[in-house]
Amino acid sequence: MTPMPATAAVRVRRAELSDLDDLVALEESSFATDRLSRAQYRRHLDSESAQVLVASANHRHFLGTAVVFFRKGTHVARLYSIATKAEARGKGVGSALLDAAEKLAARRRCTSLRLEVRIDNHDAIRLYERLGYVRIGRYARYYGDGADAWRYEKVFG
Ligand SMILES: CC(C)(COP(=O)(O)OP(=O)(O)OC[C@H]1O[C@@H](n2cnc3c(N)ncnc32)[C@H](O)[C@@H]1OP(=O)(O)O)[C@@H](O)C(=O)NCCC(=O)NCCS
């Protein structure tokens, strides 16, 4: 694996077809259950109601992704997925992706972003709380393996 260049600036852009291999590989290495398939990613790339973001260094070094869903008739956007490549974690990639997801949601006239997270996912929970997400509930047995989820929300408008 190529390490993330220490001085590289993290950029966040919209995902393209050429990102599919990286997206699927990251999904498989990051999540044991409830994964997005290649076909689902492919569909989300062209969708009005979803946007797949990619974080990269120096434009081409793939570092991570976030998937945001939008629904007609609501001003609440949903962060469906976020993941950083294992060797790039703890360097601000997740924060950059969340920031971009919030800006995207605000541009789409949403007033808040909601997400679910496994209650034992301490890295992700710390990141969300540091960035101002507030716990708003709990879903029992939310994930395919029976784990519960916390629900979080950040209101920005
Ligand atoms: C959650 C996740 C997206 C965070 O991405 P990231 O790029 O590491 O995020 P950041 O670097 O911006 O912040 C991560 C936090 O963990 C700390 N951290 C340090 N080393 C770390 C490491 N090796 N792995 C994870 N977090 C680490 C960071 O310092 C930071 O702490 P802080 O919030 O107190 O400053 C990433 O850990 C990941 O992909 N996890 C697997 C997939 C996942 O669980 N996604 C969330 C589903 S709800």
PDB file of C-alpha atoms and ligand atoms in Angstrom:
ATOM      1  CA  MET A   1       0.000   0.000   0.000  1.00  0.00           C
ATOM      2  CA  THR A   2       1.243   3.505  -0.810  1.00  0.00           C
ATOM      3  CA  PRO A   3       1.279   5.722   2.292  1.00  0.00           C
ATOM      4  CA  MET A   4      -0.492   9.071   2.245  1.00  0.00           C
ATOM      5  CA  PRO A   5       2.072  11.759   1.366  1.00  0.00           C
ATOM      6  CA  ALA A   6       2.750  13.680   4.602  1.00  0.00           C
ATOM      7  CA  THR A   7       2.425  17.099   3.007  1.00  0.00           C
ATOM      8  CA  ALA A   8      -0.403  16.379   0.594  1.00  0.00           C
ATOM      9  CA  ALA A   9      -3.470  18.608   0.800  1.00  0.00           C
ATOM     10  CA  VAL A  10      -6.744  16.727   1.103  1.00  0.00           C
ATOM     11  CA  ARG A  11      -9.229  17.621  -1.604  1.00  0.00           C
ATOM     12  CA  VAL A  12     -12.818  16.479  -1.732  1.00  0.00           C
ATOM     13  CA  ARG A  13     -14.570  16.078  -5.073  1.00  0.00           C
ATOM     14  CA  ARG A  14     -17.497  14.266  -6.603  1.00  0.00           C
ATOM     15  CA  ALA A  15     -16.824  10.572  -7.341  1.00  0.00           C
ATOM     16  CA  GLU A  16     -16.440   9.410 -10.932  1.00  0.00           C
ATOM     17  CA  LEU A  17     -16.776   6.068 -12.676  1.00  0.00           C
ATOM     18  CA  SER A  18     -13.009   5.603 -12.497  1.00  0.00           C
ATOM     19  CA  ASP A  19     -13.261   5.620  -8.664  1.00  0.00           C
ATOM     20  CA  LEU A  20     -15.467   2.503  -8.546  1.00  0.00           C
ATOM     21  CA  ASP A  21     -12.650   0.021  -7.876  1.00  0.00           C
ATOM     22  CA  ASP A  22     -11.284   2.135  -5.013  1.00  0.00           C
ATOM     23  CA  LEU A  23     -14.772   2.693  -3.577  1.00  0.00           C
ATOM     24  CA  VAL A  24     -15.629  -1.004  -3.546  1.00  0.00           C
ATOM     25  CA  ALA A  25     -12.232  -2.019  -2.135  1.00  0.00           C
ATOM     26  CA  LEU A  26     -12.532   0.543   0.680  1.00  0.00           C
ATOM     27  CA  GLU A  27     -16.097  -0.549   1.454  1.00  0.00           C
ATOM     28  CA  GLU A  28     -14.975  -4.168   1.742  1.00  0.00           C
ATOM     29  CA  SER A  29     -12.013  -3.374   3.969  1.00  0.00           C
ATOM     30  CA  SER A  30     -13.942  -0.946   6.203  1.00  0.00           C
ATOM     31  CA  PHE A  31     -17.271  -2.647   6.912  1.00  0.00           C
ATOM     32  CA  ALA A  32     -18.076  -6.228   7.887  1.00  0.00           C
ATOM     33  CA  THR A  33     -21.841  -5.882   7.302  1.00  0.00           C
ATOM     34  CA  ASP A  34     -24.312  -3.578   5.505  1.00  0.00           C
ATOM     35  CA  ARG A  35     -21.901  -2.836   2.674  1.00  0.00           C
ATOM     36  CA  LEU A  36     -22.710  -0.901  -0.472  1.00  0.00           C
ATOM     37  CA  SER A  37     -22.253  -3.100  -3.527  1.00  0.00           C
ATOM     38  CA  ARG A  38     -20.519  -2.066  -6.736  1.00  0.00           C
ATOM     39  CA  ALA A  39     -23.936  -1.844  -8.428  1.00  0.00           C
ATOM     40  CA  GLN A  40     -25.254   0.424  -5.668  1.00  0.00           C
ATOM     41  CA  TYR A  41     -22.219   2.712  -5.916  1.00  0.00           C
ATOM     42  CA  ARG A  42     -22.649   2.759  -9.691  1.00  0.00           C
ATOM     43  CA  ARG A  43     -26.292   3.826  -9.289  1.00  0.00           C
ATOM     44  CA  HIS A  44     -25.463   6.499  -6.718  1.00  0.00           C
ATOM     45  CA  LEU A  45     -22.926   8.085  -9.081  1.00  0.00           C
ATOM     46  CA  ASP A  46     -25.733   9.071 -11.458  1.00  0.00           C
ATOM     47  CA  SER A  47     -28.429   9.748  -8.916  1.00  0.00           C
ATOM     48  CA  GLU A  48     -30.177  13.022  -8.117  1.00  0.00           C
ATOM     49  CA  SER A  49     -30.918  11.818  -4.607  1.00  0.00           C
ATOM     50  CA  ALA A  50     -27.389  10.739  -3.688  1.00  0.00           C
ATOM     51  CA  GLN A  51     -23.915  12.113  -3.934  1.00  0.00           C
ATOM     52  CA  VAL A  52     -20.696  10.177  -3.550  1.00  0.00           C
ATOM     53  CA  LEU A  53     -17.736  12.270  -2.416  1.00  0.00           C
ATOM     54  CA  VAL A  54     -14.105  11.240  -2.718  1.00  0.00           C
ATOM     55  CA  ALA A  55     -11.177  12.591  -0.694  1.00  0.00           C
ATOM     56  CA  SER A  56      -7.858  12.495  -2.452  1.00  0.00           C
ATOM     57  CA  ALA A  57      -4.375  13.841  -2.058  1.00  0.00           C
ATOM     58  CA  ASN A  58      -2.754  15.550  -5.025  1.00  0.00           C
ATOM     59  CA  HIS A  59      -5.960  14.929  -7.031  1.00  0.00           C
ATOM     60  CA  ARG A  60      -5.402  11.230  -7.631  1.00  0.00           C
ATOM     61  CA  HIS A  61      -4.282   9.498  -4.456  1.00  0.00           C
ATOM     62  CA  PHE A  62      -7.620   8.022  -3.243  1.00  0.00           C
ATOM     63  CA  LEU A  63      -7.995   8.400   0.522  1.00  0.00           C
ATOM     64  CA  GLY A  64     -11.637   8.004   1.439  1.00  0.00           C
ATOM     65  CA  THR A  65     -15.270   8.533   0.657  1.00  0.00           C
ATOM     66  CA  ALA A  66     -18.585   9.779   2.010  1.00  0.00           C
ATOM     67  CA  VAL A  67     -22.048   9.079   0.638  1.00  0.00           C
ATOM     68  CA  VAL A  68     -24.844  11.585   1.246  1.00  0.00           C
ATOM     69  CA  PHE A  69     -28.520  10.934   0.543  1.00  0.00           C
ATOM     70  CA  PHE A  70     -31.199  13.534  -0.138  1.00  0.00           C
ATOM     71  CA  ARG A  71     -34.946  13.050  -0.173  1.00  0.00           C
ATOM     72  CA  LYS A  72     -37.639  15.176  -1.744  1.00  0.00           C
ATOM     73  CA  GLY A  73     -39.856  16.958   0.744  1.00  0.00           C
ATOM     74  CA  THR A  74     -37.346  17.097   3.572  1.00  0.00           C
ATOM     75  CA  HIS A  75     -34.566  19.474   4.501  1.00  0.00           C
ATOM     76  CA  VAL A  76     -32.734  16.740   6.363  1.00  0.00           C
ATOM     77  CA  ALA A  77     -29.792  15.186   4.502  1.00  0.00           C
ATOM     78  CA  ARG A  78     -28.378  11.817   5.527  1.00  0.00           C
ATOM     79  CA  LEU A  79     -24.756  10.772   5.741  1.00  0.00           C
ATOM     80  CA  TYR A  80     -25.138   7.168   4.651  1.00  0.00           C
ATOM     81  CA  SER A  81     -21.495   6.179   4.737  1.00  0.00           C
ATOM     82  CA  ILE A  82     -18.034   7.541   5.481  1.00  0.00           C
ATOM     83  CA  ALA A  83     -14.684   5.749   5.398  1.00  0.00           C
ATOM     84  CA  THR A  84     -11.003   6.580   5.204  1.00  0.00           C
ATOM     85  CA  LYS A  85      -8.367   4.125   3.976  1.00  0.00           C
ATOM     86  CA  ALA A  86      -6.813   2.435   7.008  1.00  0.00           C
ATOM     87  CA  GLU A  87      -3.324   3.832   6.407  1.00  0.00           C
ATOM     88  CA  ALA A  88      -4.644   7.413   6.137  1.00  0.00           C
ATOM     89  CA  ARG A  89      -6.803   7.489   9.292  1.00  0.00           C
ATOM     90  CA  GLY A  90      -6.252  10.031  12.043  1.00  0.00           C
ATOM     91  CA  LYS A  91      -4.964  12.694   9.613  1.00  0.00           C
ATOM     92  CA  GLY A  92      -8.075  14.752   9.011  1.00  0.00           C
ATOM     93  CA  VAL A  93      -9.502  12.972   5.963  1.00  0.00           C
ATOM     94  CA  GLY A  94     -12.750  12.049   7.744  1.00  0.00           C
ATOM     95  CA  SER A  95     -13.098  15.632   9.010  1.00  0.00           C
ATOM     96  CA  ALA A  96     -12.590  16.992   5.481  1.00  0.00           C
ATOM     97  CA  LEU A  97     -15.209  14.610   4.091  1.00  0.00           C
ATOM     98  CA  LEU A  98     -17.739  15.562   6.766  1.00  0.00           C
ATOM     99  CA  ASP A  99     -17.118  19.245   6.187  1.00  0.00           C
ATOM    100  CA  ALA A 100     -17.679  18.758   2.448  1.00  0.00           C
ATOM    101  CA  ALA A 101     -20.834  16.718   3.097  1.00  0.00           C
ATOM    102  CA  GLU A 102     -22.233  19.526   5.270  1.00  0.00           C
ATOM    103  CA  LYS A 103     -21.434  22.183   2.660  1.00  0.00           C
ATOM    104  CA  LEU A 104     -23.028  20.059  -0.038  1.00  0.00           C
ATOM    105  CA  ALA A 105     -26.149  19.567   2.087  1.00  0.00           C
ATOM    106  CA  ALA A 106     -26.356  23.306   2.781  1.00  0.00           C
ATOM    107  CA  ARG A 107     -26.046  24.023  -0.970  1.00  0.00           C
ATOM    108  CA  ARG A 108     -28.961  21.634  -1.522  1.00  0.00           C
ATOM    109  CA  ARG A 109     -30.964  23.731   0.975  1.00  0.00           C
ATOM    110  CA  CYS A 110     -30.840  21.195   3.740  1.00  0.00           C
ATOM    111  CA  THR A 111     -30.780  22.484   7.283  1.00  0.00           C
ATOM    112  CA  SER A 112     -29.307  19.454   8.973  1.00  0.00           C
ATOM    113  CA  LEU A 113     -27.317  16.305   8.381  1.00  0.00           C
ATOM    114  CA  ARG A 114     -28.185  13.078  10.190  1.00  0.00           C
ATOM    115  CA  LEU A 115     -26.297   9.813  10.488  1.00  0.00           C
ATOM    116  CA  GLU A 116     -26.284   6.473  12.251  1.00  0.00           C
ATOM    117  CA  VAL A 117     -23.213   4.925  13.847  1.00  0.00           C
ATOM    118  CA  ARG A 118     -22.571   1.627  15.615  1.00  0.00           C
ATOM    119  CA  ILE A 119     -22.587   2.246  19.339  1.00  0.00           C
ATOM    120  CA  ASP A 120     -19.154   0.574  19.647  1.00  0.00           C
ATOM    121  CA  ASN A 121     -17.520   2.659  16.864  1.00  0.00           C
ATOM    122  CA  HIS A 122     -15.584   4.962  19.167  1.00  0.00           C
ATOM    123  CA  ASP A 123     -13.337   6.540  16.491  1.00  0.00           C
ATOM    124  CA  ALA A 124     -16.337   7.625  14.446  1.00  0.00           C
ATOM    125  CA  ILE A 125     -18.342   8.792  17.475  1.00  0.00           C
ATOM    126  CA  ARG A 126     -15.431  10.953  18.663  1.00  0.00           C
ATOM    127  CA  LEU A 127     -15.124  12.507  15.226  1.00  0.00           C
ATOM    128  CA  TYR A 128     -18.851  13.294  14.990  1.00  0.00           C
ATOM    129  CA  GLU A 129     -19.028  14.790  18.479  1.00  0.00           C
ATOM    130  CA  ARG A 130     -15.912  16.907  17.895  1.00  0.00           C
ATOM    131  CA  LEU A 131     -17.545  18.319  14.768  1.00  0.00           C
ATOM    132  CA  GLY A 132     -20.750  19.272  16.574  1.00  0.00           C
ATOM    133  CA  TYR A 133     -23.032  16.292  16.009  1.00  0.00           C
ATOM    134  CA  VAL A 134     -25.577  15.728  18.767  1.00  0.00           C
ATOM    135  CA  ARG A 135     -26.997  12.351  19.757  1.00  0.00           C
ATOM    136  CA  ILE A 136     -30.733  12.269  19.035  1.00  0.00           C
ATOM    137  CA  GLY A 137     -31.692   8.631  19.494  1.00  0.00           C
ATOM    138  CA  ARG A 138     -30.902   4.970  19.267  1.00  0.00           C
ATOM    139  CA  TYR A 139     -32.035   2.250  16.868  1.00  0.00           C
ATOM    140  CA  ALA A 140     -32.066  -1.251  18.322  1.00  0.00           C
ATOM    141  CA  ARG A 141     -30.597  -3.999  16.087  1.00  0.00           C
ATOM    142  CA  TYR A 142     -30.026  -1.536  13.265  1.00  0.00           C
ATOM    143  CA  TYR A 143     -27.152  -3.388  11.571  1.00  0.00           C
ATOM    144  CA  GLY A 144     -27.153  -6.722   9.783  1.00  0.00           C
ATOM    145  CA  ASP A 145     -25.234  -8.379  12.621  1.00  0.00           C
ATOM    146  CA  GLY A 146     -27.729  -7.161  15.248  1.00  0.00           C
ATOM    147  CA  ALA A 147     -25.679  -4.222  16.585  1.00  0.00           C
ATOM    148  CA  ASP A 148     -27.487  -1.082  17.776  1.00  0.00           C
ATOM    149  CA  ALA A 149     -26.926   2.353  16.242  1.00  0.00           C
ATOM    150  CA  TRP A 150     -26.797   5.813  17.742  1.00  0.00           C
ATOM    151  CA  ARG A 151     -28.480   8.485  15.656  1.00  0.00           C
ATOM    152  CA  TYR A 152     -26.683  11.828  15.421  1.00  0.00           C
ATOM    153  CA  GLU A 153     -27.648  15.161  13.916  1.00  0.00           C
ATOM    154  CA  LYS A 154     -25.949  18.466  13.166  1.00  0.00           C
ATOM    155  CA  VAL A 155     -28.227  21.422  12.511  1.00  0.00           C
ATOM    156  CA  PHE A 156     -26.547  24.108  10.427  1.00  0.00           C
ATOM    157  CA  GLY A 157     -29.268  26.279   9.022  1.00  0.00           C
TER     158      GLY A 157
HETATM  159  C1  LIG B   1     -14.420   7.049  11.242  1.00  0.00           C
HETATM  160  C2  LIG B   1     -13.401   7.407  10.160  1.00  0.00           C
HETATM  161  C3  LIG B   1     -14.131   7.685   8.859  1.00  0.00           C
HETATM  162  C4  LIG B   1     -12.629   8.656  10.611  1.00  0.00           C
HETATM  163  O1  LIG B   1     -11.783   9.026   9.535  1.00  0.00           O
HETATM  164  P1  LIG B   1     -10.367   9.759   9.781  1.00  0.00           P
HETATM  165  O2  LIG B   1      -9.849  10.109   8.455  1.00  0.00           O
HETATM  166  O3  LIG B   1      -9.533   8.918  10.662  1.00  0.00           O
HETATM  167  O4  LIG B   1     -10.873  11.056  10.555  1.00  0.00           O
HETATM  168  P2  LIG B   1     -10.009  12.230  11.199  1.00  0.00           P
HETATM  169  O5  LIG B   1      -8.565  11.983  10.986  1.00  0.00           O
HETATM  170  O6  LIG B   1     -10.590  13.499  10.692  1.00  0.00           O
HETATM  171  O7  LIG B   1     -10.392  12.101  12.744  1.00  0.00           O
HETATM  172  C5  LIG B   1     -10.300  10.831  13.408  1.00  0.00           C
HETATM  173  C6  LIG B   1     -10.151  10.947  14.926  1.00  0.00           C
HETATM  174  O8  LIG B   1      -9.573   9.737  15.449  1.00  0.00           O
HETATM  175  C7  LIG B   1      -8.191   9.963  15.826  1.00  0.00           C
HETATM  176  N1  LIG B   1      -7.289   8.937  15.319  1.00  0.00           N
HETATM  177  C8  LIG B   1      -5.977   8.912  15.464  1.00  0.00           C
HETATM  178  N2  LIG B   1      -5.446   7.834  14.909  1.00  0.00           N
HETATM  179  C9  LIG B   1      -6.458   7.165  14.360  1.00  0.00           C
HETATM  180  C10 LIG B   1      -6.513   5.968  13.620  1.00  0.00           C
HETATM  181  N3  LIG B   1      -5.447   5.245  13.328  1.00  0.00           N
HETATM  182  N4  LIG B   1      -7.719   5.555  13.185  1.00  0.00           N
HETATM  183  C11 LIG B   1      -8.820   6.287  13.452  1.00  0.00           C
HETATM  184  N5  LIG B   1      -8.803   7.439  14.167  1.00  0.00           N
HETATM  185  C12 LIG B   1      -7.637   7.866  14.620  1.00  0.00           C
HETATM  186  C13 LIG B   1      -7.899  11.256  15.209  1.00  0.00           C
HETATM  187  O9  LIG B   1      -6.872  11.894  15.899  1.00  0.00           O
HETATM  188  C14 LIG B   1      -9.219  11.976  15.335  1.00  0.00           C
HETATM  189  O10 LIG B   1      -9.460  12.262  16.700  1.00  0.00           O
HETATM  190  P3  LIG B   1     -10.141  13.619  17.162  1.00  0.00           P
HETATM  191  O11 LIG B   1     -11.516  13.603  16.541  1.00  0.00           O
HETATM  192  O12 LIG B   1     -10.167  13.548  18.635  1.00  0.00           O
HETATM  193  O13 LIG B   1      -9.269  14.694  16.605  1.00  0.00           O
HETATM  194  C15 LIG B   1     -12.356   6.257   9.991  1.00  0.00           C
HETATM  195  O14 LIG B   1     -11.857   5.873  11.259  1.00  0.00           O
HETATM  196  C16 LIG B   1     -12.885   5.024   9.269  1.00  0.00           C
HETATM  197  O15 LIG B   1     -12.897   4.957   8.044  1.00  0.00           O
HETATM  198  N6  LIG B   1     -13.371   4.018  10.029  1.00  0.00           N
HETATM  199  C17 LIG B   1     -13.880   2.798   9.400  1.00  0.00           C
HETATM  200  C18 LIG B   1     -15.220   3.031   8.737  1.00  0.00           C
HETATM  201  C19 LIG B   1     -16.228   3.582   9.717  1.00  0.00           C
HETATM  202  O16 LIG B   1     -16.361   3.098  10.828  1.00  0.00           O
HETATM  203  N7  LIG B   1     -16.986   4.603   9.291  1.00  0.00           N
HETATM  204  C20 LIG B   1     -17.999   5.242  10.089  1.00  0.00           C
HETATM  205  C21 LIG B   1     -19.291   4.544   9.902  1.00  0.00           C
HETATM  206  S1  LIG B   1     -20.585   5.366  10.809  1.00  0.00           S
END
